CSV table of C-alpha atoms and ligand atoms in Angstrom, one decimal:
chain,number,residue,atom,x,y,z
A,1,MET,CA,10.9,19.0,-36.7
A,2,LEU,CA,13.0,20.3,-39.5
A,3,VAL,CA,16.4,18.7,-40.0
A,4,ARG,CA,19.0,20.3,-42.2
A,5,THR,CA,21.4,17.9,-43.9
A,6,GLY,CA,24.1,18.2,-46.5
A,7,GLY,CA,26.7,20.8,-47.2
A,8,SER,CA,26.3,24.5,-47.7
A,9,ARG,CA,26.4,24.5,-51.6
A,10,ARG,CA,23.4,22.2,-51.9
A,11,GLU,CA,21.2,22.1,-48.9
A,12,PHE,CA,18.4,19.6,-48.4
A,13,LEU,CA,15.6,19.9,-45.9
A,14,ARG,CA,14.0,16.8,-44.7
A,15,VAL,CA,10.5,17.3,-43.3
A,16,GLY,CA,9.6,14.2,-41.5
A,17,ALA,CA,7.0,15.3,-39.0
A,18,SER,CA,3.6,16.8,-39.6
A,19,GLY,CA,4.2,19.8,-37.3
A,20,ALA,CA,6.6,21.4,-39.7
A,21,VAL,CA,4.3,20.8,-42.7
A,22,VAL,CA,1.4,22.2,-40.8
A,23,ALA,CA,3.4,25.3,-40.0
A,24,ALA,CA,4.3,25.7,-43.6
A,25,LEU,CA,0.8,25.2,-44.8
A,26,GLY,CA,-0.8,27.5,-42.2
A,27,GLU,CA,-4.0,26.8,-40.3
A,28,ALA,CA,-6.5,24.5,-42.0
A,29,PRO,CA,-10.0,26.0,-42.3
A,30,ALA,CA,-12.3,25.0,-39.4
A,31,THR,CA,-15.2,22.7,-40.4
A,32,ALA,CA,-18.4,21.9,-38.8
A,33,VAL,CA,-19.4,19.4,-41.4
A,34,GLY,CA,-17.1,16.6,-40.4
A,35,ALA,CA,-18.2,17.1,-36.8
A,36,ALA,CA,-21.9,16.8,-37.7
A,37,PHE,CA,-21.4,13.3,-39.0
A,38,ARG,CA,-19.7,12.4,-35.8
A,39,ALA,CA,-22.6,13.5,-33.7
A,40,LYS,CA,-24.1,10.5,-31.9
A,41,ASN,CA,-27.5,10.4,-33.5
A,42,ASP,CA,-26.5,11.7,-36.9
A,43,ARG,CA,-24.1,9.1,-38.2
A,44,PRO,CA,-24.4,7.9,-41.8
A,45,ARG,CA,-25.3,4.3,-42.5
A,46,LEU,CA,-22.6,2.6,-44.5
A,47,ALA,CA,-22.1,-0.5,-46.7
A,48,LEU,CA,-18.8,-2.1,-47.6
A,49,ILE,CA,-18.6,-3.7,-51.1
A,50,GLY,CA,-15.4,-5.7,-51.5
A,51,ALA,CA,-14.1,-6.8,-48.1
A,52,GLY,CA,-10.6,-7.8,-49.0
A,53,GLY,CA,-7.3,-6.3,-47.8
A,54,GLN,CA,-7.9,-2.7,-48.6
A,55,GLY,CA,-11.7,-2.6,-48.4
A,56,SER,CA,-11.5,-3.9,-44.8
A,57,GLY,CA,-8.8,-1.3,-43.9
A,58,ASP,CA,-11.0,1.4,-45.5
A,59,ALA,CA,-14.0,0.2,-43.6
A,60,ARG,CA,-12.1,0.4,-40.3
A,61,SER,CA,-11.3,4.0,-41.0
A,62,ALA,CA,-14.8,4.9,-42.2
A,63,ALA,CA,-16.3,3.3,-39.0
A,64,ARG,CA,-15.0,6.3,-37.1
A,65,PHE,CA,-17.6,8.4,-38.9
A,66,GLY,CA,-20.5,6.1,-39.6
A,67,ASP,CA,-22.1,2.7,-38.9
A,68,PHE,CA,-21.9,-0.3,-41.2
A,69,VAL,CA,-25.3,-1.9,-41.8
A,70,ALA,CA,-24.2,-4.1,-44.8
A,71,VAL,CA,-21.2,-5.9,-46.3
A,72,ALA,CA,-21.1,-7.5,-49.7
A,73,ASP,CA,-18.4,-9.7,-51.1
A,74,VAL,CA,-18.5,-12.4,-53.8
A,75,ASP,CA,-16.2,-14.4,-51.4
A,76,LYS,CA,-18.5,-15.4,-48.6
A,77,SER,CA,-15.7,-15.9,-46.1
A,78,HIS,CA,-14.6,-12.2,-46.6
A,79,ALA,CA,-18.1,-10.9,-46.2
A,80,GLU,CA,-18.7,-12.9,-43.0
A,81,LYS,CA,-15.4,-11.9,-41.5
A,82,ALA,CA,-16.1,-8.2,-42.1
A,83,LYS,CA,-19.6,-8.5,-40.8
A,84,ASP,CA,-18.5,-9.9,-37.5
A,85,SER,CA,-15.4,-7.7,-37.1
A,86,ASP,CA,-15.4,-5.6,-34.0
A,87,ARG,CA,-14.3,-2.6,-36.0
A,88,ILE,CA,-16.6,-3.0,-39.1
A,89,GLY,CA,-19.9,-4.8,-38.9
A,90,LYS,CA,-19.8,-5.4,-35.1
A,91,GLY,CA,-21.9,-8.4,-35.7
A,92,LYS,CA,-24.8,-6.1,-36.6
A,93,ALA,CA,-24.3,-5.6,-40.3
A,94,GLU,CA,-25.9,-8.0,-42.8
A,95,ALA,CA,-23.7,-10.0,-45.2
A,96,TYR,CA,-24.5,-10.3,-48.9
A,97,GLY,CA,-22.9,-12.0,-51.9
A,98,ASP,CA,-24.5,-9.7,-54.5
A,99,TYR,CA,-23.8,-5.9,-54.1
A,100,ARG,CA,-27.1,-5.1,-55.9
A,101,LYS,CA,-29.0,-6.3,-52.9
A,102,VAL,CA,-27.1,-3.7,-50.8
A,103,LEU,CA,-27.9,-0.9,-53.2
A,104,GLU,CA,-31.6,-1.8,-53.0
A,105,ARG,CA,-31.6,-0.9,-49.3
A,106,ASN,CA,-33.0,2.6,-48.6
A,107,ASP,CA,-31.2,2.8,-45.3
A,108,VAL,CA,-27.7,2.8,-46.8
A,109,ASP,CA,-26.4,6.4,-47.2
A,110,ALA,CA,-22.9,5.7,-48.6
A,111,VAL,CA,-20.9,2.8,-49.9
A,112,ILE,CA,-17.2,2.1,-49.6
A,113,ILE,CA,-15.9,0.1,-52.6
A,114,GLY,CA,-12.8,-2.1,-52.2
A,115,THR,CA,-13.3,-4.5,-55.1
A,116,PRO,CA,-10.6,-5.2,-57.7
A,117,ASP,CA,-10.3,-2.5,-60.4
A,118,HIS,CA,-12.5,-4.1,-63.1
A,119,TRP,CA,-15.5,-3.7,-60.9
A,120,HIS,CA,-15.0,-0.1,-59.7
A,121,THR,CA,-16.8,1.8,-62.4
A,122,LYS,CA,-19.8,-0.4,-62.6
A,123,ILE,CA,-20.4,-0.5,-58.9
A,124,CYS,CA,-19.8,3.2,-58.5
A,125,ILE,CA,-22.3,4.0,-61.2
A,126,ASP,CA,-24.9,1.6,-60.0
A,127,ALA,CA,-24.5,3.0,-56.4
A,128,MET,CA,-24.8,6.6,-57.5
A,129,ASN,CA,-27.9,5.7,-59.6
A,130,ALA,CA,-29.3,4.1,-56.4
A,131,GLY,CA,-28.8,7.4,-54.5
A,132,LYS,CA,-25.7,6.6,-52.6
A,133,ASP,CA,-22.5,8.6,-52.1
A,134,VAL,CA,-19.4,6.7,-52.9
A,135,TYR,CA,-15.9,6.3,-51.6
A,136,CYS,CA,-14.1,4.0,-54.2
A,137,GLU,CA,-10.7,2.7,-54.2
A,138,LYS,CA,-8.1,3.7,-56.8
A,139,PRO,CA,-7.5,3.1,-59.6
A,140,LEU,CA,-11.0,4.2,-60.4
A,141,THR,CA,-11.1,2.7,-63.9
A,142,LEU,CA,-10.0,-0.1,-66.2
A,143,THR,CA,-10.2,2.0,-69.4
A,144,ILE,CA,-10.3,5.7,-70.4
A,145,ASP,CA,-13.9,5.2,-71.6
A,146,GLU,CA,-14.9,4.1,-68.1
A,147,GLY,CA,-13.5,7.4,-66.7
A,148,LYS,CA,-15.7,9.3,-69.1
A,149,LYS,CA,-18.8,7.3,-68.0
A,150,LEU,CA,-18.0,8.0,-64.4
A,151,ARG,CA,-17.6,11.7,-65.0
A,152,GLU,CA,-21.0,11.7,-66.7
A,153,ALA,CA,-22.6,9.7,-63.8
A,154,VAL,CA,-21.3,12.1,-61.2
A,155,GLU,CA,-22.5,15.1,-63.2
A,156,LYS,CA,-25.9,13.4,-63.7
A,157,THR,CA,-26.6,12.1,-60.2
A,158,LYS,CA,-24.8,14.9,-58.2
A,159,LYS,CA,-23.5,12.3,-55.8
A,160,VAL,CA,-20.2,12.6,-54.0
A,161,LEU,CA,-17.5,10.3,-55.4
A,162,GLN,CA,-14.2,10.3,-53.5
A,163,VAL,CA,-11.4,8.3,-55.0
A,164,GLY,CA,-9.2,6.4,-52.6
A,165,THR,CA,-6.0,8.3,-53.6
A,166,GLN,CA,-5.4,9.3,-50.0
A,167,GLN,CA,-2.1,11.1,-50.9
A,168,ARG,CA,-4.4,14.1,-51.7
A,169,SER,CA,-5.2,14.6,-48.1
A,170,ASP,CA,-3.3,12.2,-45.7
A,171,HIS,CA,0.3,11.3,-45.2
A,172,ASN,CA,1.3,14.3,-43.0
A,173,LYS,CA,0.2,16.5,-45.9
A,174,VAL,CA,3.6,16.3,-47.5
A,175,PHE,CA,2.1,15.9,-51.0
A,176,LEU,CA,-0.1,19.0,-50.4
A,177,LEU,CA,3.0,20.9,-49.3
A,178,ALA,CA,5.0,19.8,-52.4
A,179,VAL,CA,2.1,20.8,-54.7
A,180,ALA,CA,1.6,24.1,-53.0
A,181,LEU,CA,5.4,24.9,-53.3
A,182,VAL,CA,5.4,24.0,-57.0
A,183,ARG,CA,2.2,25.7,-57.8
A,184,SER,CA,3.3,28.9,-56.1
A,185,GLY,CA,6.5,29.0,-58.2
A,186,ARG,CA,9.0,28.4,-55.4
A,187,ILE,CA,11.2,26.2,-57.6
A,188,GLY,CA,10.6,28.2,-60.8
A,189,LYS,CA,9.4,26.8,-64.1
A,190,ILE,CA,9.0,23.0,-63.9
A,191,LYS,CA,11.2,21.3,-66.4
A,192,LYS,CA,10.3,17.7,-65.6
A,193,VAL,CA,8.3,15.6,-63.1
A,194,THR,CA,9.3,12.1,-62.3
A,195,ALA,CA,6.7,9.6,-60.9
A,196,ALA,CA,8.7,6.7,-59.6
A,197,ILE,CA,6.3,3.8,-58.9
A,198,GLY,CA,8.3,0.6,-58.9
A,199,GLY,CA,8.0,-2.3,-61.3
A,200,GLY,CA,5.7,-5.3,-61.5
A,201,PRO,CA,6.4,-9.0,-60.7
A,202,VAL,CA,6.8,-12.0,-63.0
A,203,GLY,CA,4.6,-15.0,-62.0
A,204,GLY,CA,3.5,-18.3,-63.4
A,205,PRO,CA,2.7,-20.5,-65.1
A,206,PHE,CA,-0.1,-21.1,-62.7
A,207,SER,CA,-2.5,-24.1,-62.7
A,208,LYS,CA,-6.2,-23.9,-63.5
A,209,GLU,CA,-8.3,-25.2,-60.6
A,210,THR,CA,-11.9,-25.5,-59.4
A,211,PRO,CA,-12.8,-22.3,-57.6
A,212,PRO,CA,-13.2,-22.6,-53.8
A,213,PRO,CA,-16.9,-23.2,-52.7
A,214,GLU,CA,-17.1,-19.9,-50.9
A,215,LEU,CA,-16.2,-17.9,-54.0
A,216,ASN,CA,-18.6,-16.9,-56.8
A,217,TRP,CA,-16.0,-16.9,-59.5
A,218,ASP,CA,-18.4,-15.9,-62.3
A,219,MET,CA,-19.4,-12.8,-60.3
A,220,TRP,CA,-15.8,-12.0,-59.4
A,221,LEU,CA,-15.0,-12.0,-63.1
A,222,GLY,CA,-17.8,-9.6,-63.8
A,223,GLN,CA,-17.3,-7.7,-67.1
A,224,ALA,CA,-14.0,-9.5,-67.8
A,225,PRO,CA,-13.8,-12.6,-70.1
A,226,LYS,CA,-15.0,-15.9,-68.7
A,227,VAL,CA,-11.9,-18.0,-67.9
A,228,ASP,CA,-11.0,-20.9,-65.7
A,229,TYR,CA,-10.2,-20.1,-62.1
A,230,ILE,CA,-6.5,-19.5,-61.2
A,231,ALA,CA,-5.9,-18.5,-57.6
A,232,ASN,CA,-3.3,-16.0,-58.7
A,233,ARG,CA,-5.8,-14.2,-61.0
A,234,CYS,CA,-8.0,-13.6,-57.9
A,235,HIS,CA,-7.5,-12.1,-54.5
A,236,SER,CA,-4.8,-9.4,-54.3
A,237,GLU,CA,-2.9,-10.8,-57.4
A,238,PHE,CA,-5.5,-9.6,-59.9
A,239,ARG,CA,-3.5,-6.4,-60.3
A,240,TRP,CA,-0.9,-8.3,-62.4
A,241,TRP,CA,-3.4,-9.2,-65.2
A,242,TYR,CA,-4.6,-6.6,-67.8
A,243,GLU,CA,-8.0,-8.3,-67.8
A,244,TYR,CA,-8.6,-6.8,-64.3
A,245,SER,CA,-6.2,-4.0,-63.8
A,246,GLY,CA,-3.4,-1.9,-65.4
A,247,GLY,CA,-0.5,-3.4,-63.5
A,248,LYS,CA,1.9,-1.1,-61.6
A,249,LEU,CA,1.2,1.7,-64.0
A,250,THR,CA,-2.3,2.2,-62.7
A,251,ASP,CA,-1.9,0.5,-59.2
A,252,TRP,CA,0.8,3.1,-58.2
A,253,GLY,CA,0.4,5.5,-61.1
A,254,ALA,CA,-3.0,6.3,-59.6
A,255,HIS,CA,-1.1,7.8,-56.7
A,256,HIS,CA,2.1,9.4,-58.0
A,257,VAL,CA,1.0,10.3,-61.6
A,258,ASP,CA,-2.0,11.9,-59.8
A,259,VAL,CA,0.3,14.0,-57.7
A,260,ALA,CA,2.4,14.9,-60.8
A,261,HIS,CA,-0.8,16.1,-62.6
A,262,TRP,CA,-1.9,18.0,-59.4
A,263,GLY,CA,1.5,19.7,-59.0
A,264,LEU,CA,1.5,20.8,-62.7
A,265,GLY,CA,-2.0,22.2,-62.5
A,266,LYS,CA,-3.1,19.7,-65.1
A,267,ASP,CA,-6.1,18.2,-63.4
A,268,GLN,CA,-8.4,19.1,-66.3
A,269,THR,CA,-6.2,18.1,-69.2
A,270,GLY,CA,-3.8,15.5,-70.4
A,271,PRO,CA,-0.5,15.0,-72.2
A,272,THR,CA,-0.3,15.2,-76.0
A,273,THR,CA,2.4,12.6,-76.6
A,274,ILE,CA,3.3,9.3,-74.9
A,275,GLU,CA,6.7,7.8,-75.7
A,276,VAL,CA,8.0,4.6,-74.2
A,277,GLU,CA,11.8,4.8,-73.6
A,278,ARG,CA,11.9,1.1,-72.5
A,279,ALA,CA,9.5,-1.5,-71.3
A,280,VAL,CA,9.6,-5.2,-70.5
A,281,LEU,CA,6.5,-7.3,-70.7
A,282,PRO,CA,6.6,-10.7,-68.9
A,283,VAL,CA,5.1,-12.6,-71.9
A,284,ALA,CA,4.9,-12.4,-75.6
A,285,TYR,CA,2.2,-10.0,-77.0
A,286,LYS,CA,0.3,-10.0,-80.3
A,287,ASP,CA,-1.9,-7.0,-81.3
A,288,GLY,CA,-1.9,-5.7,-77.8
A,289,PHE,CA,-2.9,-9.0,-76.0
A,290,ALA,CA,-0.8,-11.6,-74.1
A,291,THR,CA,-0.4,-14.8,-76.1
A,292,VAL,CA,-0.6,-17.1,-73.0
A,293,ASP,CA,-3.3,-17.2,-70.3
A,294,ASP,CA,-1.6,-18.8,-67.3
A,295,ARG,CA,0.8,-16.2,-66.0
A,296,PHE,CA,1.0,-12.5,-65.0
A,297,ASN,CA,0.9,-10.3,-68.1
A,298,THR,CA,1.3,-6.7,-66.9
A,299,VAL,CA,4.4,-4.7,-67.6
A,300,ASN,CA,7.4,-5.5,-65.4
A,301,SER,CA,9.7,-2.5,-65.9
A,302,PHE,CA,9.3,0.7,-67.8
A,303,VAL,CA,10.3,4.3,-68.5
A,304,VAL,CA,7.4,6.2,-70.2
A,305,LYS,CA,7.4,9.9,-71.0
A,306,ALA,CA,4.1,11.8,-71.2
A,307,THR,CA,4.5,15.3,-72.5
A,308,PHE,CA,2.0,18.1,-72.3
A,309,ALA,CA,1.3,20.7,-75.0
A,310,ASP,CA,3.5,23.3,-73.1
A,311,GLY,CA,6.5,20.9,-73.4
A,312,THR,CA,6.5,19.7,-69.7
A,313,PRO,CA,7.1,16.0,-69.4
A,314,ILE,CA,6.0,13.5,-66.7
A,315,GLU,CA,8.4,10.6,-66.7
A,316,ILE,CA,6.9,7.4,-65.2
A,317,ARG,CA,9.6,5.0,-64.2
A,318,ASP,CA,10.1,1.8,-62.2
A,319,ASP,CA,13.8,2.1,-61.2
A,320,THR,CA,14.3,5.0,-58.8
A,321,GLU,CA,13.1,5.6,-55.2
A,322,ASN,CA,9.3,5.5,-54.9
A,323,GLY,CA,8.1,9.1,-54.9
A,324,VAL,CA,7.5,12.2,-57.1
A,325,THR,CA,10.3,14.6,-58.1
A,326,PHE,CA,9.5,18.0,-59.3
A,327,GLN,CA,12.6,19.4,-61.1
A,328,GLY,CA,12.3,23.2,-61.5
A,329,ALA,CA,14.6,25.8,-62.9
A,330,GLY,CA,15.3,27.0,-59.4
A,331,GLY,CA,15.3,23.9,-57.3
A,332,ARG,CA,14.1,20.4,-56.8
A,333,ILE,CA,11.4,18.8,-54.6
A,334,PHE,CA,11.2,15.1,-53.9
A,335,VAL,CA,8.1,13.8,-52.0
A,336,THR,CA,7.2,10.4,-50.8
A,337,ARG,CA,4.8,9.1,-48.2
A,338,ASP,CA,6.9,9.8,-45.2
A,339,ARG,CA,9.0,12.8,-46.2
A,340,ILE,CA,9.6,15.7,-48.4
A,341,ASP,CA,13.2,16.7,-49.5
A,342,LEU,CA,13.6,20.3,-50.6
A,343,ASP,CA,16.5,22.1,-51.9
A,344,GLY,CA,17.5,25.5,-53.4
A,345,GLY,CA,14.7,28.0,-53.7
A,346,ALA,CA,12.1,25.9,-52.0
A,347,VAL,CA,14.0,25.7,-48.7
A,348,ALA,CA,14.5,29.4,-48.5
A,349,ALA,CA,11.0,30.1,-49.6
A,350,LEU,CA,9.6,27.9,-46.9
A,351,TYR,CA,11.0,30.0,-44.2
A,352,LYS,CA,10.7,33.5,-45.7
A,353,ASN,CA,7.3,33.7,-47.4
A,354,PRO,CA,4.1,32.1,-46.3
A,355,LEU,CA,2.3,30.1,-49.0
A,356,PRO,CA,-0.5,32.1,-50.7
A,357,GLU,CA,-3.8,31.7,-49.0
A,358,PRO,CA,-6.0,31.6,-52.1
A,359,LEU,CA,-3.8,28.7,-53.5
A,360,LEU,CA,-4.1,26.8,-50.3
A,361,ARG,CA,-7.8,27.3,-50.2
A,362,GLU,CA,-8.1,26.1,-53.8
A,363,LEU,CA,-6.0,23.0,-53.1
A,364,ARG,CA,-8.0,22.2,-50.0
A,365,HIS,CA,-11.3,22.8,-51.6
A,366,GLY,CA,-12.1,24.9,-48.5
A,367,LYS,CA,-11.7,21.9,-46.1
A,368,PRO,CA,-9.1,20.5,-43.7
A,369,MET,CA,-7.0,17.8,-45.4
A,370,ASP,CA,-6.1,15.7,-42.4
A,371,ASP,CA,-7.9,12.5,-43.3
A,372,HIS,CA,-9.3,11.2,-46.5
A,373,PHE,CA,-12.4,9.8,-44.9
A,374,GLU,CA,-13.1,12.9,-42.9
A,375,ASN,CA,-12.9,14.8,-46.1
A,376,PHE,CA,-15.4,12.4,-47.8
A,377,PHE,CA,-17.9,12.6,-45.0
A,378,ALA,CA,-17.6,16.4,-44.9
A,379,CYS,CA,-18.4,16.4,-48.6
A,380,CYS,CA,-21.4,14.1,-48.0
A,381,ASN,CA,-22.7,16.7,-45.6
A,382,ASP,CA,-22.0,19.9,-47.6
A,383,ARG,CA,-22.2,18.3,-51.1
A,384,GLY,CA,-18.8,19.8,-51.8
A,385,LYS,CA,-16.1,18.5,-54.2
A,386,PRO,CA,-13.9,15.9,-52.5
A,387,ALA,CA,-10.1,16.0,-52.2
A,388,SER,CA,-9.7,13.4,-54.9
A,389,ASP,CA,-12.5,13.9,-57.4
A,390,VAL,CA,-13.5,12.1,-60.6
A,391,TRP,CA,-12.4,14.8,-63.0
A,392,SER,CA,-8.8,15.0,-61.8
A,393,HIS,CA,-8.5,11.3,-61.2
A,394,HIS,CA,-9.8,10.5,-64.7
A,395,ARG,CA,-7.2,12.7,-66.2
A,396,ALA,CA,-4.3,11.2,-64.2
A,397,LEU,CA,-5.5,7.7,-65.0
A,398,THR,CA,-5.8,8.6,-68.6
A,399,THR,CA,-2.1,9.2,-68.7
A,400,CYS,CA,-1.5,5.8,-67.0
A,401,HIS,CA,-3.9,4.0,-69.4
A,402,LEU,CA,-2.2,5.6,-72.4
A,403,ALA,CA,1.2,4.4,-71.1
A,404,ASN,CA,-0.2,0.9,-71.0
A,405,ILE,CA,-1.7,1.1,-74.5
A,406,ALA,CA,1.6,2.3,-75.9
A,407,ILE,CA,3.5,-0.6,-74.2
A,408,ARG,CA,1.0,-3.2,-75.2
A,409,LEU,CA,1.3,-2.1,-78.8
A,410,GLY,CA,5.0,-2.6,-78.9
A,411,ASN,CA,6.2,0.7,-77.4
A,412,ARG,CA,4.3,2.7,-80.0
A,413,LYS,CA,4.4,6.5,-79.8
A,414,LEU,CA,0.9,7.8,-79.3
A,415,THR,CA,-0.4,11.3,-80.0
A,416,TRP,CA,-3.3,12.2,-77.6
A,417,ASP,CA,-5.9,14.9,-78.1
A,418,PRO,CA,-6.8,15.8,-74.5
A,419,GLU,CA,-9.8,17.9,-75.7
A,420,LYS,CA,-11.5,15.2,-77.8
A,421,GLU,CA,-10.0,12.4,-75.7
A,422,VAL,CA,-8.9,10.3,-78.7
A,423,ILE,CA,-5.6,9.0,-79.9
A,424,VAL,CA,-4.8,10.8,-83.1
A,425,GLY,CA,-4.6,8.8,-86.3
A,426,ASP,CA,-4.4,5.3,-84.8
A,427,ASP,CA,-7.5,3.2,-85.0
A,428,GLN,CA,-5.9,0.2,-83.4
A,429,ALA,CA,-4.8,2.2,-80.3
A,430,ASN,CA,-8.2,3.8,-80.1
A,431,GLY,CA,-9.6,0.3,-79.9
A,432,PHE,CA,-8.1,0.1,-76.4
A,433,LEU,CA,-10.0,3.1,-75.0
A,434,SER,CA,-12.8,0.8,-74.1
A,435,ARG,CA,-13.3,-3.0,-73.8
A,436,PRO,CA,-16.1,-5.4,-74.6
A,437,GLN,CA,-18.1,-6.1,-71.5
A,438,ARG,CA,-19.5,-9.6,-70.8
A,439,ALA,CA,-23.3,-9.9,-71.2
A,440,GLY,CA,-25.0,-9.1,-67.9
A,441,PHE,CA,-22.1,-6.9,-66.6
A,442,GLU,CA,-22.4,-3.9,-69.0
A,443,ILE,CA,-21.7,-0.5,-67.6
A,444,VAL,CA,-24.7,1.8,-68.0
A,445,VAL,CA,-24.7,5.4,-66.8
B,501,NAD,N1,-5.5,3.4,-51.6
B,501,NAD,C1,-4.5,2.6,-51.4
B,501,NAD,O1,-3.4,2.9,-51.0
B,501,NAD,C2,-4.7,1.1,-51.8
B,501,NAD,C3,-3.9,0.1,-51.3
B,501,NAD,C4,-4.2,-1.2,-51.6
B,501,NAD,C5,-5.2,-1.5,-52.5
B,501,NAD,N2,-6.0,-0.5,-53.0
B,501,NAD,C6,-7.0,-0.8,-54.0
B,501,NAD,O2,-8.1,-1.5,-53.4
B,501,NAD,C7,-8.7,-2.4,-54.3
B,501,NAD,C8,-8.7,-3.8,-53.7
B,501,NAD,O3,-7.4,-4.3,-53.5
B,501,NAD,P1,-7.1,-5.5,-52.5
B,501,NAD,O4,-5.6,-5.6,-52.4
B,501,NAD,O5,-7.8,-5.2,-51.2
B,501,NAD,O6,-7.8,-6.7,-53.2
B,501,NAD,P2,-8.4,-8.0,-52.6
B,501,NAD,O7,-8.4,-9.0,-53.6
B,501,NAD,O8,-7.8,-8.3,-51.2
B,501,NAD,O9,-9.9,-7.6,-52.2
B,501,NAD,C9,-10.9,-7.4,-53.2
B,501,NAD,C10,-12.2,-8.0,-52.6
B,501,NAD,O10,-13.3,-7.6,-53.5
B,501,NAD,C11,-14.1,-8.8,-53.6
B,501,NAD,N3,-14.9,-8.7,-54.8
B,501,NAD,C12,-14.6,-9.0,-56.1
B,501,NAD,N4,-15.6,-8.7,-56.9
B,501,NAD,C13,-16.6,-8.3,-56.2
B,501,NAD,C14,-18.0,-7.9,-56.4
B,501,NAD,N5,-18.5,-7.8,-57.7
B,501,NAD,N6,-18.7,-7.5,-55.4
B,501,NAD,C15,-18.3,-7.6,-54.1
B,501,NAD,N7,-17.0,-7.9,-53.8
B,501,NAD,C16,-16.2,-8.3,-54.8
B,501,NAD,C17,-13.1,-9.9,-53.6
B,501,NAD,O11,-13.7,-11.2,-53.3
B,501,NAD,C18,-12.2,-9.5,-52.5
B,501,NAD,O12,-12.7,-9.8,-51.2
B,501,NAD,C19,-7.8,-2.4,-55.5
B,501,NAD,O13,-8.5,-1.6,-56.5
B,501,NAD,C20,-6.6,-1.7,-55.1
B,501,NAD,O14,-5.9,-1.0,-56.1
B,501,NAD,C21,-5.8,0.8,-52.7
């Protein structure tokens, strides 16, 4: 259903239901590949690695297409719960504490990774080297260097790696429609894209404790520095510590900065400058590192401008409605998970001219974009490029990582060379492109 609101001078179109979006996007290509995996005797055997909140949700979605034979989690209670769940292991999957045991199994075709961010790259690479296709949660990496390693691993192993940025295919396809409208020039030359992703919390000081018996804290920490256990460093809250994540800038930047890059057609490149308009860190920083170790340390609020060589900026900010705004010379598009607001040229164009088929084919990679897991399993069958691939995700996350580096170094302006993938003339900032990895947890392609 399309609902027109607003006055005659500036008309907005709110598209809240998938029917209208489907009509605008035309028929999705038919596929036999997704269906093949759904055939009764041809279902892939799956393993879940990281059975927390999102991993368990992912596994329930994936269970429509395959059968879980293994679940691994460094928290025994999480592994056992997923193993016994009616919608995941169905009591038939085996539970493990060490994901490497899962990767040794020849009967596992694909793994779903729902661990915290600091484990994504290593488990992805180990899994692909073990011959598995991978669906890994976003944000795929902790550093820019990890993205380069993952790219190399996908190119070397030829395995499918779908990133869990489901906005590329789910959510009533509103993001696909926004990108198709922008890329087909319906709102003219893009002057600015805003990725509004909300801010991060303040938390702590927290007390150091003995880890619970069911948790292997050393294995949870993995490549990150060995520190005393704090419950708020661990399950779910890890995203507010730079040791394990990039805070809101990567947690939600992985979604909306990704859509901004996609809409601009900048999936294979990056910005050339990063400027911080304002940023508030929750604790004092010295040389890019928090000076205390007992409270959340990722940025609370921010406005960062990442500008491409052609002068187009992506503004990443915390203080406006969550979503992506494309401001063009001839109109404006705002898109968020449940709706797309169009005005000016975009509204008229939606009715008058169908979107160009070649562009839609390119955006869809020749497959339906109804479901991120269906897209993954279709790619496992035809060895195609998934909706959210490593090359585009690495570029979007590079923008997010650079924003964090600039903020951690006192709102320093950075010049980025997207070809060489280095920060120009700044050795200290380049030191943040990778991190030391704890012995035993090194990432090797
Ligand atoms: N796509 C989305 O919209 C979306 C939404 C929420 C979260 N996520 C992502 O999902 C990931 C997990 O987030 P969450 O909120 O579910 O976290 P969580 O803390 O609830 O779950 C993480 C799980 O991984 C386990 N784990 C840690 N290290 C492990 C290892 N080496 N091997 C096996 N298991 C290990 C933990 O014990 C825990 O059970 C994050 O990267 C997050 O960004 C994505």
